[in-house]
Amino acid sequence: MTKMDTRPIAAPFSDVSRRTFLKSSAATAATALVSASGTRQASAFAYEPYPRDDDLTTVVTSCAHNCGSRHMLVAHKKGDVIVRLSTDNGTYQGDAYGTDTEEMPQLRACLRGRSYRSRLYSPERLLYPMKRVGKRGEGKFKRISWYEAAKEITERMVHLKEKYGPTALLDQSYAGASYGVLHKSDQIEGLLARFLGMFGCRTSSWSVPSYQGTTFSSRMTFGTIQDGNEDDAFAHSKLIIMWGWNPAYTFHGGNTFYYMRLAKQRGCKFVLVDPQYTDSAAAYDAWWIPIKPNTDAAMLAGMAFHIFEKNLHDQDYIDRFVLGMDKGTM
């Protein structure tokens, strides 16, 4: 066992007064505190320097979200990793460098498009097939190979078709980010629907998960969904009704912000029909009509009834352009 040193430790400092000792202790404590604080700050902000633009490779691409606008996204890469995303700033317009006018606006992406990097590198992104191993809703899955997935799906589809017929297969897929390619879009059946049709038929559905109300009304009004006004019509509007629409977060089409800003500058009035008072309502000083959720159809029916009851409709327009409004237009 090590022998303990029992010599008095105060002996060498016997000539130090109490006042001097307290001053020295306070100074030492302050120095230690500053040093510790500095160490914590240094460790808290210890990270690699943010890469400069000169260290990055720039790739011009477009947004894959299915608003249809395909706004410009500029990916800034370090190696094969996207460090950040930017959008059109006039740099890539050739002879029209830097132009941002009503005739040639910049194709700027919205917040959803600019945040696509978080979706690309999300830890919840599926990178390989997962098979459910527990009961539905338990969230228990295991990873299987692509071959196993294709084999199981093929065998199951053939079995269901032979036992129940091809209509036992329900096609319940929608656009997502691969708009009109793999899944269905407005008027084009995607590759999946094409495949299931060639397989012998399938059961499809029509509902309102997203934009089906728009496509139906557009077909009934114009005969197609690929018609109507251009996006720059916003700039020439006298009244814009944002019905359940928050353009601060979601675009309606190309350069919505730009044209709506022009409309506001030109005196356009805005109305918001939405349960929530949104950022768009604040930005455009909109008259807010706070309806209850899922009462849109009832409100529209009530408005239509009032219009016809008070004879506020344009009968000449209906007679010339509308189909099925009354006996004369059937």
Short mmCIF file of C-alpha atoms in Angstrom, two decimals:
data_model
loop_
_atom_site.label_atom_id
_atom_site.label_comp_id
_atom_site.label_asym_id
_atom_site.label_seq_id
_atom_site.Cartn_x
_atom_site.Cartn_y
_atom_site.Cartn_z
CA MET A 1 0.00 0.00 0.00
CA THR A 2 1.30 3.47 -0.84
CA LYS A 3 2.33 5.50 2.19
CA MET A 4 0.23 8.68 2.62
CA ASP A 5 2.01 12.04 2.80
CA THR A 6 0.86 13.69 6.05
CA ARG A 7 2.84 16.91 5.83
CA PRO A 8 0.71 20.07 6.33
CA ILE A 9 -0.12 21.69 2.98
CA ALA A 10 -0.62 25.18 4.44
CA ALA A 11 2.93 25.53 5.65
CA PRO A 12 4.41 26.93 2.42
CA PHE A 13 1.63 29.58 2.29
CA SER A 14 1.79 30.70 5.90
CA ASP A 15 2.80 34.19 4.81
CA VAL A 16 -0.30 34.69 2.58
CA SER A 17 -2.97 36.94 4.10
CA ARG A 18 -6.69 36.07 4.03
CA ARG A 19 -7.44 39.00 1.69
CA THR A 20 -4.73 37.96 -0.78
CA PHE A 21 -5.92 34.36 -0.69
CA LEU A 22 -9.53 35.33 -1.49
CA LYS A 23 -8.44 37.57 -4.38
CA SER A 24 -6.29 34.79 -5.84
CA SER A 25 -9.10 32.23 -5.45
CA ALA A 26 -11.62 34.47 -7.21
CA ALA A 27 -9.25 35.12 -10.11
CA THR A 28 -8.48 31.42 -10.46
CA ALA A 29 -12.18 30.51 -10.44
CA ALA A 30 -12.99 33.13 -13.07
CA THR A 31 -10.19 31.86 -15.31
CA ALA A 32 -11.42 28.30 -14.95
CA LEU A 33 -15.00 29.35 -15.75
CA VAL A 34 -13.97 31.20 -18.90
CA SER A 35 -11.81 28.30 -20.01
CA ALA A 36 -14.60 25.78 -19.44
CA SER A 37 -17.12 27.97 -21.24
CA GLY A 38 -14.77 28.41 -24.17
CA THR A 39 -14.24 24.66 -24.35
CA ARG A 40 -17.98 23.98 -24.40
CA GLN A 41 -18.56 26.56 -27.13
CA ALA A 42 -15.75 25.15 -29.21
CA SER A 43 -17.10 21.62 -28.94
CA ALA A 44 -20.67 22.74 -29.60
CA PHE A 45 -19.69 24.44 -32.85
CA ALA A 46 -17.19 21.85 -34.00
CA TYR A 47 -18.21 21.08 -37.60
CA GLU A 48 -16.65 20.98 -41.03
CA PRO A 49 -16.60 24.33 -42.83
CA TYR A 50 -19.56 24.84 -45.17
CA PRO A 51 -18.31 24.17 -48.70
CA ARG A 52 -17.82 27.18 -50.92
CA ASP A 53 -19.45 27.37 -54.34
CA ASP A 54 -16.02 26.94 -55.90
CA ASP A 55 -15.80 23.51 -54.25
CA LEU A 56 -19.18 22.34 -55.57
CA THR A 57 -20.44 20.99 -58.86
CA THR A 58 -23.62 22.60 -60.18
CA VAL A 59 -26.29 20.61 -62.01
CA VAL A 60 -29.42 22.27 -63.42
CA THR A 61 -32.51 20.09 -63.15
CA SER A 62 -36.23 20.46 -62.46
CA CYS A 63 -38.62 19.74 -59.62
CA ALA A 64 -40.29 16.32 -59.66
CA HIS A 65 -43.31 17.22 -57.53
CA ASN A 66 -46.55 16.92 -59.44
CA CYS A 67 -47.86 20.46 -59.44
CA GLY A 68 -46.93 20.27 -63.12
CA SER A 69 -44.80 23.40 -63.22
CA ARG A 70 -41.41 21.65 -63.31
CA HIS A 71 -39.68 24.70 -61.91
CA MET A 72 -35.93 24.97 -62.05
CA LEU A 73 -33.86 23.40 -59.31
CA VAL A 74 -30.11 23.89 -59.20
CA ALA A 75 -28.35 21.10 -57.32
CA HIS A 76 -25.02 22.03 -55.74
CA LYS A 77 -23.07 18.82 -55.22
CA LYS A 78 -19.95 17.80 -53.37
CA GLY A 79 -19.01 14.52 -54.95
CA ASP A 80 -22.25 12.60 -55.31
CA VAL A 81 -23.99 14.32 -52.39
CA ILE A 82 -26.31 17.30 -52.87
CA VAL A 83 -25.27 19.94 -50.35
CA ARG A 84 -28.01 22.45 -51.14
CA LEU A 85 -30.66 23.36 -53.69
CA SER A 86 -31.29 26.75 -55.23
CA THR A 87 -33.53 27.90 -58.06
CA ASP A 88 -33.65 30.24 -61.02
CA ASN A 89 -31.90 33.56 -60.48
CA GLY A 90 -31.49 34.56 -64.11
CA THR A 91 -28.07 32.93 -64.48
CA TYR A 92 -29.20 30.21 -66.88
CA GLN A 93 -31.31 32.18 -69.36
CA GLY A 94 -28.80 32.51 -72.16
CA ASP A 95 -29.28 35.72 -74.11
CA ALA A 96 -31.91 36.84 -71.60
CA TYR A 97 -29.45 36.69 -68.69
CA GLY A 98 -30.91 38.18 -65.53
CA THR A 99 -34.33 38.82 -67.06
CA ASP A 100 -37.37 38.69 -64.78
CA THR A 101 -40.30 40.30 -66.55
CA GLU A 102 -43.96 39.50 -67.14
CA GLU A 103 -43.08 38.23 -70.61
CA MET A 104 -40.10 36.18 -69.40
CA PRO A 105 -40.26 35.52 -65.65
CA GLN A 106 -37.71 33.44 -63.82
CA LEU A 107 -38.79 29.85 -63.13
CA ARG A 108 -38.41 29.94 -59.36
CA ALA A 109 -39.31 26.87 -57.34
CA CYS A 110 -41.50 27.07 -54.25
CA LEU A 111 -40.54 25.98 -50.72
CA ARG A 112 -41.68 22.44 -51.36
CA GLY A 113 -39.36 22.14 -54.34
CA ARG A 114 -36.42 23.79 -52.61
CA SER A 115 -36.74 21.38 -49.68
CA TYR A 116 -36.56 18.32 -51.95
CA ARG A 117 -33.13 17.49 -50.55
CA SER A 118 -34.70 16.51 -47.21
CA ARG A 119 -36.95 14.09 -49.07
CA LEU A 120 -34.07 12.67 -51.07
CA TYR A 121 -31.99 11.93 -47.97
CA SER A 122 -34.86 11.20 -45.57
CA PRO A 123 -34.14 8.29 -43.19
CA GLU A 124 -37.72 7.14 -43.88
CA ARG A 125 -37.18 6.82 -47.62
CA LEU A 126 -37.70 3.27 -48.91
CA LEU A 127 -34.61 2.04 -50.75
CA TYR A 128 -35.55 -1.64 -51.10
CA PRO A 129 -38.63 -3.90 -50.83
CA MET A 130 -40.08 -4.46 -47.35
CA LYS A 131 -42.47 -7.31 -46.53
CA ARG A 132 -44.97 -7.09 -43.71
CA VAL A 133 -44.37 -9.82 -41.13
CA GLY A 134 -46.86 -8.75 -38.47
CA LYS A 135 -50.51 -7.84 -38.45
CA ARG A 136 -51.69 -4.86 -40.43
CA GLY A 137 -50.98 -1.70 -38.47
CA GLU A 138 -48.25 -3.20 -36.28
CA GLY A 139 -45.51 -1.70 -38.42
CA LYS A 140 -43.44 -4.89 -38.54
CA PHE A 141 -41.55 -5.43 -41.78
CA LYS A 142 -38.51 -7.28 -43.01
CA ARG A 143 -36.26 -6.56 -45.95
CA ILE A 144 -36.48 -8.87 -48.96
CA SER A 145 -34.69 -8.89 -52.30
CA TRP A 146 -36.12 -7.42 -55.49
CA TYR A 147 -36.34 -10.94 -56.91
CA GLU A 148 -38.33 -12.14 -53.89
CA ALA A 149 -40.66 -9.16 -54.14
CA ALA A 150 -41.31 -9.66 -57.86
CA LYS A 151 -41.84 -13.40 -57.36
CA GLU A 152 -44.31 -13.01 -54.49
CA ILE A 153 -46.30 -10.28 -56.24
CA THR A 154 -46.45 -12.27 -59.48
CA GLU A 155 -47.61 -15.44 -57.77
CA ARG A 156 -50.22 -13.55 -55.77
CA MET A 157 -51.60 -11.72 -58.80
CA VAL A 158 -51.91 -14.92 -60.83
CA HIS A 159 -53.60 -16.68 -57.91
CA LEU A 160 -56.15 -13.89 -57.40
CA LYS A 161 -56.92 -13.68 -61.11
CA GLU A 162 -57.47 -17.43 -61.43
CA LYS A 163 -59.64 -17.67 -58.30
CA TYR A 164 -61.63 -14.41 -58.35
CA GLY A 165 -61.06 -12.87 -61.77
CA PRO A 166 -58.94 -9.84 -62.77
CA THR A 167 -61.35 -7.32 -61.24
CA ALA A 168 -60.27 -8.56 -57.80
CA LEU A 169 -57.14 -6.43 -58.29
CA LEU A 170 -57.64 -2.85 -57.08
CA ASP A 171 -55.58 -0.13 -58.73
CA GLN A 172 -55.35 2.45 -55.96
CA SER A 173 -52.16 4.24 -57.01
CA TYR A 174 -51.77 7.94 -57.67
CA ALA A 175 -49.27 10.35 -59.06
CA GLY A 176 -46.73 11.23 -56.37
CA ALA A 177 -43.43 12.41 -57.77
CA SER A 178 -43.57 10.25 -60.92
CA TYR A 179 -46.51 12.14 -62.37
CA GLY A 180 -48.04 10.42 -65.37
CA VAL A 181 -45.20 7.92 -65.81
CA LEU A 182 -45.68 4.97 -63.47
CA HIS A 183 -48.98 6.01 -61.94
CA LYS A 184 -52.10 7.68 -63.26
CA SER A 185 -52.42 11.35 -64.07
CA ASP A 186 -55.44 13.39 -65.15
CA GLN A 187 -56.14 11.95 -68.59
CA ILE A 188 -53.30 9.51 -69.04
CA GLU A 189 -53.30 6.08 -67.50
CA GLY A 190 -49.80 5.43 -66.23
CA LEU A 191 -47.65 2.40 -66.91
CA LEU A 192 -49.08 0.53 -63.93
CA ALA A 193 -52.65 0.89 -65.19
CA ARG A 194 -51.50 -0.06 -68.69
CA PHE A 195 -49.82 -3.18 -67.32
CA LEU A 196 -52.88 -4.19 -65.26
CA GLY A 197 -55.13 -3.60 -68.25
CA MET A 198 -53.03 -5.94 -70.37
CA PHE A 199 -53.06 -8.42 -67.48
CA GLY A 200 -56.79 -8.74 -68.03
CA CYS A 201 -58.53 -5.78 -66.39
CA ARG A 202 -58.63 -4.37 -62.87
CA THR A 203 -60.86 -2.38 -60.55
CA SER A 204 -60.07 1.32 -60.50
CA SER A 205 -61.55 4.09 -58.40
CA TRP A 206 -62.54 7.71 -58.61
CA SER A 207 -62.47 9.83 -55.52
CA VAL A 208 -61.06 13.11 -54.24
CA PRO A 209 -57.64 12.40 -52.70
CA SER A 210 -56.22 15.51 -54.31
CA TYR A 211 -57.31 17.24 -57.49
CA GLN A 212 -60.16 15.06 -58.82
CA GLY A 213 -62.72 17.80 -58.17
CA THR A 214 -60.70 20.12 -60.38
CA THR A 215 -60.33 17.61 -63.21
CA PHE A 216 -64.05 16.77 -63.16
CA SER A 217 -65.21 20.38 -63.22
CA SER A 218 -62.67 21.27 -65.90
CA ARG A 219 -63.83 18.42 -68.11
CA MET A 220 -67.46 19.46 -67.65
CA THR A 221 -66.61 23.12 -68.34
CA PHE A 222 -64.00 22.93 -71.10
CA GLY A 223 -64.30 19.33 -72.29
CA THR A 224 -60.71 18.73 -71.25
CA ILE A 225 -58.38 19.56 -68.41
CA GLN A 226 -55.68 20.86 -70.74
CA ASP A 227 -57.43 24.15 -71.33
CA GLY A 228 -58.37 27.37 -69.64
CA ASN A 229 -56.35 30.48 -68.92
CA GLU A 230 -52.59 30.78 -68.82
CA ASP A 231 -50.86 31.45 -65.52
CA ASP A 232 -50.31 35.10 -66.38
CA ALA A 233 -54.10 35.58 -66.18
CA PHE A 234 -53.54 36.05 -62.44
CA ALA A 235 -51.81 39.34 -63.18
CA HIS A 236 -54.88 40.70 -64.99
CA SER A 237 -57.49 39.50 -62.49
CA LYS A 238 -59.77 41.82 -60.53
CA LEU A 239 -60.80 39.14 -58.00
CA ILE A 240 -58.93 35.98 -56.98
CA ILE A 241 -60.68 33.41 -54.77
CA MET A 242 -58.23 31.13 -52.96
CA TRP A 243 -60.56 28.23 -52.22
CA GLY A 244 -58.67 25.91 -49.91
CA TRP A 245 -55.50 27.09 -51.60
CA ASN A 246 -52.43 28.45 -49.88
CA PRO A 247 -50.02 29.61 -52.61
CA ALA A 248 -47.44 30.54 -49.96
CA TYR A 249 -46.78 26.81 -49.72
CA THR A 250 -48.18 25.27 -52.90
CA PHE A 251 -48.10 26.60 -56.45
CA HIS A 252 -50.99 26.49 -58.88
CA GLY A 253 -48.65 26.56 -61.84
CA GLY A 254 -45.62 28.32 -63.21
CA ASN A 255 -44.58 31.55 -61.48
CA THR A 256 -47.74 31.91 -59.46
CA PHE A 257 -46.07 34.23 -56.94
CA TYR A 258 -44.85 36.60 -59.62
CA TYR A 259 -48.23 37.03 -61.32
CA MET A 260 -50.18 37.27 -58.07
CA ARG A 261 -47.81 39.96 -56.85
CA LEU A 262 -48.52 41.90 -60.04
CA ALA A 263 -52.25 41.43 -59.47
CA LYS A 264 -52.01 42.83 -55.94
CA GLN A 265 -50.00 45.79 -57.16
CA ARG A 266 -52.69 46.47 -59.76
CA GLY A 267 -55.48 46.52 -57.16
CA CYS A 268 -56.82 42.96 -57.36
CA LYS A 269 -58.99 41.84 -54.41
CA PHE A 270 -58.41 38.47 -52.74
CA VAL A 271 -60.79 36.11 -50.91
CA LEU A 272 -59.72 33.08 -48.89
CA VAL A 273 -62.18 30.22 -48.26
CA ASP A 274 -60.40 28.00 -45.77
CA PRO A 275 -60.77 26.76 -42.17
CA GLN A 276 -57.36 28.28 -41.46
CA TYR A 277 -56.13 31.85 -41.76
CA THR A 278 -53.06 31.24 -43.89
CA ASP A 279 -49.87 33.12 -44.70
CA SER A 280 -51.30 33.79 -48.15
CA ALA A 281 -54.33 35.51 -46.63
CA ALA A 282 -52.04 37.77 -44.64
CA ALA A 283 -49.76 38.49 -47.61
CA TYR A 284 -52.60 39.40 -49.98
CA ASP A 285 -54.82 41.06 -47.34
CA ALA A 286 -57.58 38.63 -48.26
CA TRP A 287 -61.16 38.59 -47.01
CA TRP A 288 -61.20 35.39 -44.97
CA ILE A 289 -64.29 33.14 -45.00
CA PRO A 290 -63.57 30.52 -42.28
CA ILE A 291 -65.76 27.59 -43.30
CA LYS A 292 -65.83 24.34 -41.35
CA PRO A 293 -63.79 21.41 -42.74
CA ASN A 294 -65.55 19.29 -45.40
CA THR A 295 -68.31 21.85 -46.00
CA ASP A 296 -66.95 23.10 -49.34
CA ALA A 297 -69.57 21.31 -51.46
CA ALA A 298 -72.41 22.56 -49.28
CA MET A 299 -71.17 26.12 -49.53
CA LEU A 300 -70.79 25.89 -53.31
CA ALA A 301 -74.29 24.46 -53.65
CA GLY A 302 -75.65 27.26 -51.49
CA MET A 303 -73.85 29.89 -53.57
CA ALA A 304 -75.19 28.35 -56.80
CA PHE A 305 -78.73 28.30 -55.39
CA HIS A 306 -78.48 31.96 -54.39
CA ILE A 307 -77.13 32.95 -57.82
CA PHE A 308 -80.00 31.28 -59.69
CA GLU A 309 -82.65 32.20 -57.11
CA LYS A 310 -81.73 35.89 -57.40
CA ASN A 311 -81.28 35.70 -61.18
CA LEU A 312 -77.65 36.76 -60.92
CA HIS A 313 -76.35 34.33 -63.56
CA ASP A 314 -75.36 35.14 -67.15
CA GLN A 315 -78.03 33.32 -69.15
CA ASP A 316 -76.55 34.31 -72.49
CA TYR A 317 -73.21 32.73 -71.54
CA ILE A 318 -75.00 29.57 -70.33
CA ASP A 319 -76.99 29.27 -73.56
CA ARG A 320 -73.89 29.57 -75.70
CA PHE A 321 -71.22 27.70 -73.77
CA VAL A 322 -72.66 25.50 -70.99
CA LEU A 323 -73.91 21.94 -71.39
CA GLY A 324 -76.53 20.44 -69.06
CA MET A 325 -77.40 23.49 -66.98
CA ASP A 326 -81.13 23.44 -67.86
CA LYS A 327 -83.53 21.95 -70.39
CA GLY A 328 -82.34 24.32 -73.07
CA THR A 329 -78.70 23.25 -72.73
CA MET A 330 -79.19 19.49 -72.48
#
